[in-house]
GROMACS .gro file of C-alpha atoms in nm:
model
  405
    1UNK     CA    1  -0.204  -3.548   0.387
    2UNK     CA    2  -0.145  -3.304   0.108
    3UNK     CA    3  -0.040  -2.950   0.194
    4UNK     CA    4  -0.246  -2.786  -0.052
    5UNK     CA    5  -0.506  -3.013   0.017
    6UNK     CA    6  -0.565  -2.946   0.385
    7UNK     CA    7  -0.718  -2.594   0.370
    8UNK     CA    8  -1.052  -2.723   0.114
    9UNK     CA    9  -1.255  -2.696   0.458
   10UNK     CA   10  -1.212  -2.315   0.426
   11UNK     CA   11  -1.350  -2.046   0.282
   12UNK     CA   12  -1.349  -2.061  -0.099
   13UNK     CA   13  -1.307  -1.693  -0.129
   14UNK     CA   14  -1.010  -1.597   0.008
   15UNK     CA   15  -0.963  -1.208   0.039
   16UNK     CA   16  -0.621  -1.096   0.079
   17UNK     CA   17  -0.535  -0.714   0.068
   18UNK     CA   18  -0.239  -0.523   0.024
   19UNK     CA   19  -0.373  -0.347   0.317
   20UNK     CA   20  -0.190  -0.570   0.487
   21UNK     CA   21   0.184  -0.568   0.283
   22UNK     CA   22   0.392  -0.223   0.252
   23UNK     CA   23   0.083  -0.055   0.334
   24UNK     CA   24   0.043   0.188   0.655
   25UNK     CA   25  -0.314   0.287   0.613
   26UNK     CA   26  -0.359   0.076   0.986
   27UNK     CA   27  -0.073   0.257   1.178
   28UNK     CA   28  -0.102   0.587   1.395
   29UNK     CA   29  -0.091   0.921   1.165
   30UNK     CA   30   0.331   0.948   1.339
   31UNK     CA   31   0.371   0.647   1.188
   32UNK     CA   32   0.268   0.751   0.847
   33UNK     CA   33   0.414   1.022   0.808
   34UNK     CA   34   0.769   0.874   0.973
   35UNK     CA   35   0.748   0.631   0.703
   36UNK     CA   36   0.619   0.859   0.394
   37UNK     CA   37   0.944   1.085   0.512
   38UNK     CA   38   1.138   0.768   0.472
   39UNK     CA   39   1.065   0.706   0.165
   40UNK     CA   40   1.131   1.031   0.028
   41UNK     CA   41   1.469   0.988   0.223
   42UNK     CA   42   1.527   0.693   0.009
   43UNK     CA   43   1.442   0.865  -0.318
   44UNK     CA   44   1.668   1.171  -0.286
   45UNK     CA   45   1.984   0.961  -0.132
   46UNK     CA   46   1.948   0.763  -0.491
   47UNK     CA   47   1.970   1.052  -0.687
   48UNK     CA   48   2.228   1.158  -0.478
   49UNK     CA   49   2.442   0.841  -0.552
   50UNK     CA   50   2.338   0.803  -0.892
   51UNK     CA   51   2.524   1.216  -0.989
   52UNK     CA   52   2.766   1.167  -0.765
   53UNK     CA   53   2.996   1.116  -1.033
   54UNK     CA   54   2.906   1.438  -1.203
   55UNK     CA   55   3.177   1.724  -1.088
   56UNK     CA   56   3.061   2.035  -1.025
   57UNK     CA   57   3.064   2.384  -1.197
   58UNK     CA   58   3.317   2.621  -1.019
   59UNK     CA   59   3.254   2.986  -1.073
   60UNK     CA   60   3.533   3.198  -0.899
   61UNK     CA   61   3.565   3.599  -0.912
   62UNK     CA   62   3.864   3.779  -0.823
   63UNK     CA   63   3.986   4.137  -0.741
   64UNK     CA   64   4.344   4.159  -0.707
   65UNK     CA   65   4.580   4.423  -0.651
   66UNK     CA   66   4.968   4.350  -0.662
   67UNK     CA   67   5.286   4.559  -0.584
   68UNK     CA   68   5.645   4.385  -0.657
   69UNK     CA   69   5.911   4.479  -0.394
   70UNK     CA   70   6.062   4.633  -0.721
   71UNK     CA   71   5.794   4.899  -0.721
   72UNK     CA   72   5.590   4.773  -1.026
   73UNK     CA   73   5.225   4.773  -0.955
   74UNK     CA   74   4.914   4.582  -1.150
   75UNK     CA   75   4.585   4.484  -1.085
   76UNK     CA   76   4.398   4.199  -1.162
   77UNK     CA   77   4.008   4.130  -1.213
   78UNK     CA   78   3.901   3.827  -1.335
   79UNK     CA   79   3.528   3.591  -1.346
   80UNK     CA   80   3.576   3.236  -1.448
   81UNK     CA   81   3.428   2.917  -1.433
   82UNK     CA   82   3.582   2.588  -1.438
   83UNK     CA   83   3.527   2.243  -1.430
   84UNK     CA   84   3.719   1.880  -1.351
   85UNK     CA   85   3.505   1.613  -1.461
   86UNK     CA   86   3.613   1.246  -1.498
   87UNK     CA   87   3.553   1.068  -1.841
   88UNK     CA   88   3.680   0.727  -1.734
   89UNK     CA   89   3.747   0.568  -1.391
   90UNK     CA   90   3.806   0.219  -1.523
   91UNK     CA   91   3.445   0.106  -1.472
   92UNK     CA   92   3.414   0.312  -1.187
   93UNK     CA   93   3.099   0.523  -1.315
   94UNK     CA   94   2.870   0.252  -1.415
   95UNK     CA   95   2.951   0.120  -1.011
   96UNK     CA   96   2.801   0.425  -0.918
   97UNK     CA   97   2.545   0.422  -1.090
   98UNK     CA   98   2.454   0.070  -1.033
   99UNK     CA   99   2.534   0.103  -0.669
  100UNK     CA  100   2.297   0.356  -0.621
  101UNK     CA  101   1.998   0.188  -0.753
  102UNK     CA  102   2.132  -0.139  -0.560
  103UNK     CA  103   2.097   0.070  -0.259
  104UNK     CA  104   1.781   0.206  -0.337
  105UNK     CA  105   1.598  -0.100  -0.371
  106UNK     CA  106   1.802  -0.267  -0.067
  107UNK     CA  107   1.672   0.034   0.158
  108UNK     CA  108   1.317   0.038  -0.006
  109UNK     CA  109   1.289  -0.383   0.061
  110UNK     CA  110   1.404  -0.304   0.437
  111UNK     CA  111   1.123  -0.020   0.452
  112UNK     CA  112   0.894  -0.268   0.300
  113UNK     CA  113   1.004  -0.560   0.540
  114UNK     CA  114   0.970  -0.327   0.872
  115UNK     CA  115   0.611  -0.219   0.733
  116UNK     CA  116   0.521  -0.578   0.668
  117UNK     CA  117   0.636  -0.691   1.020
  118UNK     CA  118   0.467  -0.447   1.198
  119UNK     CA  119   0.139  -0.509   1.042
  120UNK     CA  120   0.176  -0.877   1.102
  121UNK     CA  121   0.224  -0.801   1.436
  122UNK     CA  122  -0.170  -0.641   1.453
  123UNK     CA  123  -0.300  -0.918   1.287
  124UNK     CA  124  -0.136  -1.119   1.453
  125UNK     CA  125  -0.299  -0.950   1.759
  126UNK     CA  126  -0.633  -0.944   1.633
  127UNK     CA  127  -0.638  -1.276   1.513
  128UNK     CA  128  -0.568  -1.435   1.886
  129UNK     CA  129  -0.820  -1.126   2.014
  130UNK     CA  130  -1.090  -1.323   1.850
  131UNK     CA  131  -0.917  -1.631   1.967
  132UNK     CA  132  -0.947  -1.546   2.267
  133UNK     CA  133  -1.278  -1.391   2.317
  134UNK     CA  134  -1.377  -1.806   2.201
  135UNK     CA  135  -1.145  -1.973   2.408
  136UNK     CA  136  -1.315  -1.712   2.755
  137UNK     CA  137  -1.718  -1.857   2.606
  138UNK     CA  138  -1.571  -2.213   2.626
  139UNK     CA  139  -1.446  -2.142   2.984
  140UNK     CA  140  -1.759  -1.992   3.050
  141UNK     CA  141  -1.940  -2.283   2.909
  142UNK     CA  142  -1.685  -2.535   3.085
  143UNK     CA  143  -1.762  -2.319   3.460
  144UNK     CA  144  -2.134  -2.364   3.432
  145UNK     CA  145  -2.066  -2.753   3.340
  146UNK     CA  146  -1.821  -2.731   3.677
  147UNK     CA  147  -2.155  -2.593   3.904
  148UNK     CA  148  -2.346  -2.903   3.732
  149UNK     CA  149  -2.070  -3.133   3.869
  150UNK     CA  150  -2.044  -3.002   4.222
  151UNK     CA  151  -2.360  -2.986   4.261
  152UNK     CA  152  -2.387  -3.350   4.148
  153UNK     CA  153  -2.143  -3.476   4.350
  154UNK     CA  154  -2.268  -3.279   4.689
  155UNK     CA  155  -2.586  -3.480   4.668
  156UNK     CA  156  -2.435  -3.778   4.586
  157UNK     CA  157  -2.181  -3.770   4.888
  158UNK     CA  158  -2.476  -3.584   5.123
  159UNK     CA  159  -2.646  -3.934   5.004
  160UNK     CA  160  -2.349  -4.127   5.134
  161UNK     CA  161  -2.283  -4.305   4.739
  162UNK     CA  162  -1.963  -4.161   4.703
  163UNK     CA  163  -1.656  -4.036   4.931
  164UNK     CA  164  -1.477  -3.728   4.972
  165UNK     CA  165  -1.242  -3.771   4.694
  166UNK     CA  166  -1.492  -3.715   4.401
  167UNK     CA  167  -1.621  -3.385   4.539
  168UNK     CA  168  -1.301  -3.245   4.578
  169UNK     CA  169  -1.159  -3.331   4.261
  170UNK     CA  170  -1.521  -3.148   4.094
  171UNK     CA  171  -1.447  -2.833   4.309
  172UNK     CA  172  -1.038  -2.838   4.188
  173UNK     CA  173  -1.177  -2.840   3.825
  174UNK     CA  174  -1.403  -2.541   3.932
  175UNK     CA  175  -1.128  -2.379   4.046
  176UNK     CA  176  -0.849  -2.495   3.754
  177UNK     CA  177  -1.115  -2.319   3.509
  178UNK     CA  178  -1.186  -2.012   3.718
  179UNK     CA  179  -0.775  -1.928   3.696
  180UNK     CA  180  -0.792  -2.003   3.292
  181UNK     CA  181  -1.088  -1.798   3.276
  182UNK     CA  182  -0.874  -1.490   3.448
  183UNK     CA  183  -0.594  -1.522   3.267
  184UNK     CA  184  -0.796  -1.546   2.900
  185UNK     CA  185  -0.941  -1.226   3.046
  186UNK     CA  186  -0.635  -1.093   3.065
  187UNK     CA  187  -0.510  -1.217   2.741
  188UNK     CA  188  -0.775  -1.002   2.589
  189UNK     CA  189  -0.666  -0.727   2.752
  190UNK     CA  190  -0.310  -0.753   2.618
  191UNK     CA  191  -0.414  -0.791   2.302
  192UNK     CA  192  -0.620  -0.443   2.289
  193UNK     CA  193  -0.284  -0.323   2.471
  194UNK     CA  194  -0.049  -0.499   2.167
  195UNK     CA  195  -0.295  -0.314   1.903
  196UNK     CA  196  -0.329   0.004   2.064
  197UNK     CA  197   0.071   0.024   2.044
  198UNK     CA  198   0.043   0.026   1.629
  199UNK     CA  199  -0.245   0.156   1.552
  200UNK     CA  200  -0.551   0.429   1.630
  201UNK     CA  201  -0.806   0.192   1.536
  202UNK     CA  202  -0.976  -0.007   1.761
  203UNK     CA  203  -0.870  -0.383   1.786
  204UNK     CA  204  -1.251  -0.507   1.757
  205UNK     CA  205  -1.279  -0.266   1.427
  206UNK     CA  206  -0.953  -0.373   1.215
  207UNK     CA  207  -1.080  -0.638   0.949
  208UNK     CA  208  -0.855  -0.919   0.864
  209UNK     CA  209  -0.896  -1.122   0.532
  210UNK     CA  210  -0.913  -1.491   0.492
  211UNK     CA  211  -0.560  -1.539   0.382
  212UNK     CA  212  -0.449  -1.834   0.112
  213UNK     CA  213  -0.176  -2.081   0.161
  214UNK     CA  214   0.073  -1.955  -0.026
  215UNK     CA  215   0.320  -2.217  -0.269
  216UNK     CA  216   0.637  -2.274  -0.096
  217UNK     CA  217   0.818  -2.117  -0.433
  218UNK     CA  218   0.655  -1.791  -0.401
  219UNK     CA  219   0.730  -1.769  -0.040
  220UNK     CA  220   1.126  -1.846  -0.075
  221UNK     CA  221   1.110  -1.650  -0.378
  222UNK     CA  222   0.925  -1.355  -0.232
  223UNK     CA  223   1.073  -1.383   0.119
  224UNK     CA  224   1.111  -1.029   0.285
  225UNK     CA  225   1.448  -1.133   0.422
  226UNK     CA  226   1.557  -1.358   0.163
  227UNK     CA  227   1.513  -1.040  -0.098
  228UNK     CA  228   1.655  -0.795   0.159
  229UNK     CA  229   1.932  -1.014   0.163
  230UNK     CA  230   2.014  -1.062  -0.198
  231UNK     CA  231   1.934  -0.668  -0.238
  232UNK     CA  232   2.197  -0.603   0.020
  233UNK     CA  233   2.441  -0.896  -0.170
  234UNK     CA  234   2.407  -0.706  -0.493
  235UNK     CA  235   2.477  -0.358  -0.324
  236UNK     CA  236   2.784  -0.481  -0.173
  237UNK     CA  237   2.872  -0.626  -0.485
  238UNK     CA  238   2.867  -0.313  -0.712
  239UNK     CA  239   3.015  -0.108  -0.397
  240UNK     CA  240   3.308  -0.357  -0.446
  241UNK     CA  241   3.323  -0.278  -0.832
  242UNK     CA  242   3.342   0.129  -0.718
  243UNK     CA  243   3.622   0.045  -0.472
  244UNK     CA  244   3.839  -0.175  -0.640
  245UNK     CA  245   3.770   0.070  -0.953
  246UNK     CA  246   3.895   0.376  -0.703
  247UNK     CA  247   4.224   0.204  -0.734
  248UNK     CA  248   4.320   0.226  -1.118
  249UNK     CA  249   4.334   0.455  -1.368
  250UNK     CA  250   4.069   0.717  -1.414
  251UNK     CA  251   4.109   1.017  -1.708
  252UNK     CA  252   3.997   1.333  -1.607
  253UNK     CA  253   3.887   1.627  -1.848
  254UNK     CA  254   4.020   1.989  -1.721
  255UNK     CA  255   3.829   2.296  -1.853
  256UNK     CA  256   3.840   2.661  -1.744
  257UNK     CA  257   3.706   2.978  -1.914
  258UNK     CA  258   3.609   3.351  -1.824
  259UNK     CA  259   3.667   3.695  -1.804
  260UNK     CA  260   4.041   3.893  -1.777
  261UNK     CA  261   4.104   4.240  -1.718
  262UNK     CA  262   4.477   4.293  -1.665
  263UNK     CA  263   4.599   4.700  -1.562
  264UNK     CA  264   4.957   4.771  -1.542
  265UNK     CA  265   5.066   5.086  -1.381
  266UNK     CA  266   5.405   5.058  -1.526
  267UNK     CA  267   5.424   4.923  -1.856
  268UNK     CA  268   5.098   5.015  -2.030
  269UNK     CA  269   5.134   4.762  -2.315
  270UNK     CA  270   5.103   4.468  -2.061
  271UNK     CA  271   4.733   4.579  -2.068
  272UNK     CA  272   4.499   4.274  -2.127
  273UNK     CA  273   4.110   4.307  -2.198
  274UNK     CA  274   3.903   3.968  -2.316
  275UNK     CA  275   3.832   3.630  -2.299
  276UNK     CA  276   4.036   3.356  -2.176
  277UNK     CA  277   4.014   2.961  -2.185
  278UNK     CA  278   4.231   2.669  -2.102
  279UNK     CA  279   4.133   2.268  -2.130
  280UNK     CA  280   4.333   1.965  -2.074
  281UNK     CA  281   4.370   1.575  -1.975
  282UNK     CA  282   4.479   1.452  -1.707
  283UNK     CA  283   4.545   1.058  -1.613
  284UNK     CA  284   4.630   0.941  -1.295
  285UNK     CA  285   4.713   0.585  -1.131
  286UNK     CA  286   4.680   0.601  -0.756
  287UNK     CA  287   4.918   0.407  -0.567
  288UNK     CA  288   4.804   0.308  -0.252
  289UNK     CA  289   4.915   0.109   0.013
  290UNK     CA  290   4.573  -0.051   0.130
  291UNK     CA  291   4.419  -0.069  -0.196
  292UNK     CA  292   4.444  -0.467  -0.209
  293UNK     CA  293   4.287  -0.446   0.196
  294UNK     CA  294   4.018  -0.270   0.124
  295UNK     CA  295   3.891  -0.453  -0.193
  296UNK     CA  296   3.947  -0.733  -0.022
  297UNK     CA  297   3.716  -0.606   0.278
  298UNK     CA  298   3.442  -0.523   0.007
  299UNK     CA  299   3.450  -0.821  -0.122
  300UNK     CA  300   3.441  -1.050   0.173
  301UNK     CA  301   3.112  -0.835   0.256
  302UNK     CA  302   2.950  -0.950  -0.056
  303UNK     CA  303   3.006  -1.287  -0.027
  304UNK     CA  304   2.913  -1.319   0.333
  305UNK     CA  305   2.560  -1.166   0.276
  306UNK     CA  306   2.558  -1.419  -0.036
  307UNK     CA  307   2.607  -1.667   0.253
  308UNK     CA  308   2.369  -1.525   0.491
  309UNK     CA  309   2.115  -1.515   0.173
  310UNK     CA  310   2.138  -1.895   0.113
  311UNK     CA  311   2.107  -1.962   0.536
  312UNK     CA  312   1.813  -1.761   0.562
  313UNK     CA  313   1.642  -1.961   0.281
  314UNK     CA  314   1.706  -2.278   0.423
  315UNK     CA  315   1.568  -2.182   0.727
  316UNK     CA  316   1.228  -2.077   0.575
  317UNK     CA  317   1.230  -2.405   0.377
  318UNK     CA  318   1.229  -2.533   0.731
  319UNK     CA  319   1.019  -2.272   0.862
  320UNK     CA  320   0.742  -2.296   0.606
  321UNK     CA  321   0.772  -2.710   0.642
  322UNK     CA  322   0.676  -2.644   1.043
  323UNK     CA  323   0.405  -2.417   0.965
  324UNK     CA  324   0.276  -2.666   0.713
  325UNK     CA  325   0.328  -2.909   0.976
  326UNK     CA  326   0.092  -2.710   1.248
  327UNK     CA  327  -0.207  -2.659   1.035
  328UNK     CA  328  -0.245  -3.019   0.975
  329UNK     CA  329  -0.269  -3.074   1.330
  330UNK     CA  330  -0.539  -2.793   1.356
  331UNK     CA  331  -0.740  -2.969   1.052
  332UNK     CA  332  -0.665  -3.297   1.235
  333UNK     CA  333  -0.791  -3.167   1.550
  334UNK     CA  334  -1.115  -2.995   1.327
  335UNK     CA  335  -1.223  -3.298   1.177
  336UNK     CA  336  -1.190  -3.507   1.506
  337UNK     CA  337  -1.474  -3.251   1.670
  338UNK     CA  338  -1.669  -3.276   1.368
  339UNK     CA  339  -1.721  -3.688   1.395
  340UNK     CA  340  -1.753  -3.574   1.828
  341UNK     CA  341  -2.003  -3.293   1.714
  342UNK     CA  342  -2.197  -3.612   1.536
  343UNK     CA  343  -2.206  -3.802   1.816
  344UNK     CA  344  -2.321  -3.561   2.049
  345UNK     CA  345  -2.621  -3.454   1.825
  346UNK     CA  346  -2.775  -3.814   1.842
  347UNK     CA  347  -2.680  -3.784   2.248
  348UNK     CA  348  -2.855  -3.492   2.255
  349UNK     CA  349  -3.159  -3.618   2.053
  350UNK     CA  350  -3.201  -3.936   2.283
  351UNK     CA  351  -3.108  -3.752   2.611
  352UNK     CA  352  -3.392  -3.453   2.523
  353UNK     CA  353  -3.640  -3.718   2.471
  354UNK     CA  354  -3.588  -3.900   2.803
  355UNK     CA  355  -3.601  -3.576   2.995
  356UNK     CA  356  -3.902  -3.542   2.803
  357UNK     CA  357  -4.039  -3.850   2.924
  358UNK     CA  358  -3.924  -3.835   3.261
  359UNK     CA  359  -3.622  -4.089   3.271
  360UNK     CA  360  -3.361  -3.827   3.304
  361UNK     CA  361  -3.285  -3.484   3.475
  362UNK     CA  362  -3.203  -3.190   3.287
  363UNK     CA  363  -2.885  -3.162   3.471
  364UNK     CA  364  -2.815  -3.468   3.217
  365UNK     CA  365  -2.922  -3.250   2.899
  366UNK     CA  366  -2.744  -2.952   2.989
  367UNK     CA  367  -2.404  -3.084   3.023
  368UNK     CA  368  -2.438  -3.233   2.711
  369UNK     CA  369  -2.533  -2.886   2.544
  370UNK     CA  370  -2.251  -2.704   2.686
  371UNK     CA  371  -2.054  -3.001   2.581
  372UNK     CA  372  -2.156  -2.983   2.257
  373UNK     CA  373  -2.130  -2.568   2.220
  374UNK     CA  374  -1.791  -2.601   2.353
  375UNK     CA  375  -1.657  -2.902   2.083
  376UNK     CA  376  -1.846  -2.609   1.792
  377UNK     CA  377  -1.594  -2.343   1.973
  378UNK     CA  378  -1.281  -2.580   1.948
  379UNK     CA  379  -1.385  -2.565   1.535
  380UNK     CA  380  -1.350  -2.183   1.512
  381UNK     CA  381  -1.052  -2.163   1.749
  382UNK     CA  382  -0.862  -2.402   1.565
  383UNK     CA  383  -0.945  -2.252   1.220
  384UNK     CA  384  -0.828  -1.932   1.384
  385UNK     CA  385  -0.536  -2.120   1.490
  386UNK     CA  386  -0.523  -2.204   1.117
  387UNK     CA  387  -0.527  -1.845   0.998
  388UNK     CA  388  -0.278  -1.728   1.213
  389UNK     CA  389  -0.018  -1.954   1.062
  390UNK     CA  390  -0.113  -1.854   0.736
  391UNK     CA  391  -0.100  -1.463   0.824
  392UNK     CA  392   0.259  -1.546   0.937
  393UNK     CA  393   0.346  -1.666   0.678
  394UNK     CA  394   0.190  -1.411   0.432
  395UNK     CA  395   0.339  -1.113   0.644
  396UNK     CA  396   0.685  -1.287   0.566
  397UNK     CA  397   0.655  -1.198   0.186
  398UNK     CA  398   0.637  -0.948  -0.101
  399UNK     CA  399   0.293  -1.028  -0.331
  400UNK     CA  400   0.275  -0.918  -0.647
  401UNK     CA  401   0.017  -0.604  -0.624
  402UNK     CA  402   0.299  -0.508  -0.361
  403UNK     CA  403   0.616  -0.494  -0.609
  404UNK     CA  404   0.538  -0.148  -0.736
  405UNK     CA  405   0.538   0.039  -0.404
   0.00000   0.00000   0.00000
C-alpha cells in the first residue's frame, strides 16, 4: 500500500496551525512569559557576541601630586581617553561574528524544539482523551452485551441445556470488561491530569487540527533535532575558527588623547598647558603551550555533533518508516470494520424483521446493535489512532509559517 495513499479516507481539509509549532498561546501565563524572557535572553547574548570584538573607550582622570626625595615638587592633572582596538586577528573577527549568529539560531532552534515538544505532549494528551472517552462507550456497550450473555446462559443452564462451564466463562467476561472499564476511567483522568500540567485550558476545550502526512523530505529536512543538531555543528565549527584564530597573529591599533596640565614648583619653565595624543601598532604572536590541545578539542566537538547530526537522521528515516508502518495497520484495521459494519447492517435488517414477526427475541437484536455501535467506535478510535501518529510526527518538525519566529 502506498504511504501517501493510505490517508484518502480522511478528511480532505486538513487544518494545521502554527498554534501548535513555536507557539505558546496553549501554555500557563508562567510559561509564557518564562519563554518570551528567553527569547529576549537569546537576542541580547547575540549582540553581545556579535561586539565582542569591539574594545572599549577608556576615559581616565588624574590628580597627582609628586615630591622627589631631592626636594623638587610638581603636580600633575590630566583627562584622557584611550583606546586598544584590534584591526586583524587572523580571521578571528569574522569567527565572532559568525559564531554569534551560529549561536543564536542554535539556541533559538532549541527554544523552538522545547516549545514544540511540549505542545505535542497536550495533543498528544487530548488526542488519547477523546480516545479514550470512545474506547469507555465501547466498554459500556460491550458490559450491557455481557448482562445479555449471563442472562442467557442462566436460563439456559436453570433449563439444564448447558453446564457450568458456559456461565462462568459469560460472568469472567463481565468481569474482564468491568476492570477495562475502570482503568479507561482512569485513563481519562490522567489525561485531564497530563493537560492540566501544561496548560490553563481545559482538556475538553483545546482544539486540535486534522494534521497532513507530511513527505518524508520535509520531515528529515525540517527535523527539530536534526536542525538543532546541524545548528549546534556549525556553532562549534566557527567557535573552532575563533580558537584556533586566538593562536596567531592579531594587529592591534593603540590610541590615546586628552587633557595635560603640568605645574612645577621648581623650575617654572617645565610648565605644560594643552593637548596631548599618542597612537601606535602593535603585533603580537602568542606562544602557547596548549594552543594545538585546545584547537584540537574544538574541533573534535564539531565533528562529533556532525556525527551525532547524521545518527539522528537515520534514526528518523527509521522512525518515520515505523510510523508509516502503524497507520497502515490502523487503515487496515478501518477498512476491515467497514466490510463487518456491512455485514451487520443486513444482520440487523433480517434479525429486526424476525423479532418483528415473532421468530426471535430482542435479546437477539440488541446484541447485534451494540455489536454493530461498537465495530462504528473501533472506526473513530483507530482514525484517532491515525492522528496521533501524524501529530507525532508533525510536533517533530519546523513548518514553514514557523521559520520566522
Amino acid at each position: 500500500m502506498k504511504h501517501y495513499l493510505i490517508l484518502s479516507t480522511l478528511s480532505a481539509a486538513f487544518l494545521v496551525g502554527s498554534v501548535y509549532g513555536e507557539d505558546t498561546a496553549l501554555l500557563s501565563p508562567e510559561k509564557q512569559r518564562y519563554y518570551e524572557h528567553q527569547q529576549q535572553q537569546i537576542d541580547s547574548g547575540y549582540e553581545k557576541l556579535r561586539y565582542d570584538w569591539l574594545s572599549p573607550i577608556n576615559l581616565k582622570a588624574s590628580d597627582t601630586y609628586e615630591k622627589s626625595a631631592a626636594g623638587s615638587r610638581d603636580t600633575r592633572q590630566s583627562l584622557s581617553a584611550g583606546i586598544a582596538q584590534d584591526l586583524f586577528r587572523s580571521g578571528g573577527i569574522t569567527y565572532t561574528i559568525d559564531y554569534a549568529e551560529a549561536k543564536r539560531e542554535a539556541d533559538t532552534i532549541g527554544m523552538g524544539r522545547e516549545i514544540a515538544t511540549i505542545n505535542q505532549q497536550l495533543i498528544t494528551a487530548v488526542l488519547n482523551y477523546r480516545k479514550n472517552a470512545l474506547l469507555l462507550e465501547q466498554s459500556d456497550l460491550k458490559l450491557k452485551n455481557t448482562k445479555i450473555e449471563i442472562f442467557l446462559k442462566r436460563k439456559q443452564y436453570e433449563a439444564g441445556d448447558i453446564d457450568i462451564t458456559l456461565l462462568n466463562n459469560a460472568l469472567m467476561d463481565q468481569s474482564n470488561e468491568l476492570k477495562n472499564n475502570t482503568s479507561i476511567r482512569y485513563a481519562l483522568a490522567q489525561q485531564k491530569f497530563e493537560a492540566a500540567k501544561l496548560s490553563d485550558h481545559p482538556i475538553t476545550d483545546i482544539s486540535v487540527p486534522t494534521f497532513a502526512l507530511s513527505q518524508k523530505e520535509d520531515f528529515l529536512k525540517e527535523g527539530w533535532d536534526i536542525r538543532y543538531l546541524q545548528a549546534q555543528s556549525q556553532s562549534s565549527a566557527q567557535q573552532y575558527g575563533l580558537i584556533k584564530s586566538s593562536y596567531l597573529p592579531k594587529l592591534t591599533l593603540s590610541a590615546d588623547a586628552g587633557l595635560l596640565r603640568y605645574d612645577s614648583r621648581e623650575l617654572s619653565s617645565a610648565d605644560y598647558r594643552g593637548n596631548f595624543y599618542d597612537m601606535g601598532l602593535q603585533l603580537t604572536m602568542p606562544l602557547a603551550y596548549n594552543a594545538s590541545a585546545a584547537t584540537q578539542e574544538a574541533q573534535s566537538t564539531y565533528l562529533k555533533q556532525q556525527a551525532e547530526a547524521a545518527d539522528k537522521k537515520r534514526q528518523l528515516d527509521a522512525q518515520y518508516e515505523q510510523s508509516i508502518a502503524r497507520i497502515e495497520s490502523y487503515q487496515r484495521t478501518i477498512d476491515i470494520t467497514r466490510d463487518n459494519l456491512k455485514f451487520y447492517d443486513e444482520l440487523i435488517g433480517a434479525t429486526k424483521a424476525a423479532v418483528d414477526a415473532g421468530y426471535k427475541a430482542g435479546y437477539d437484536l440488541q446484541t447485534l446493535q451494540n455489536t454493530n455501535a461498537i465495530e462504528k467506535l473501533e472506526i473513530q478510535i483507530n482514525e484517532i489512532n491515525i492522528q496521533i501518529e501524524l501529530s507525532s510526527l508533525y510536533g517533530m518538525m519546523r513548518h514553514p509559517q514557523e521559520k520566522s519566529l
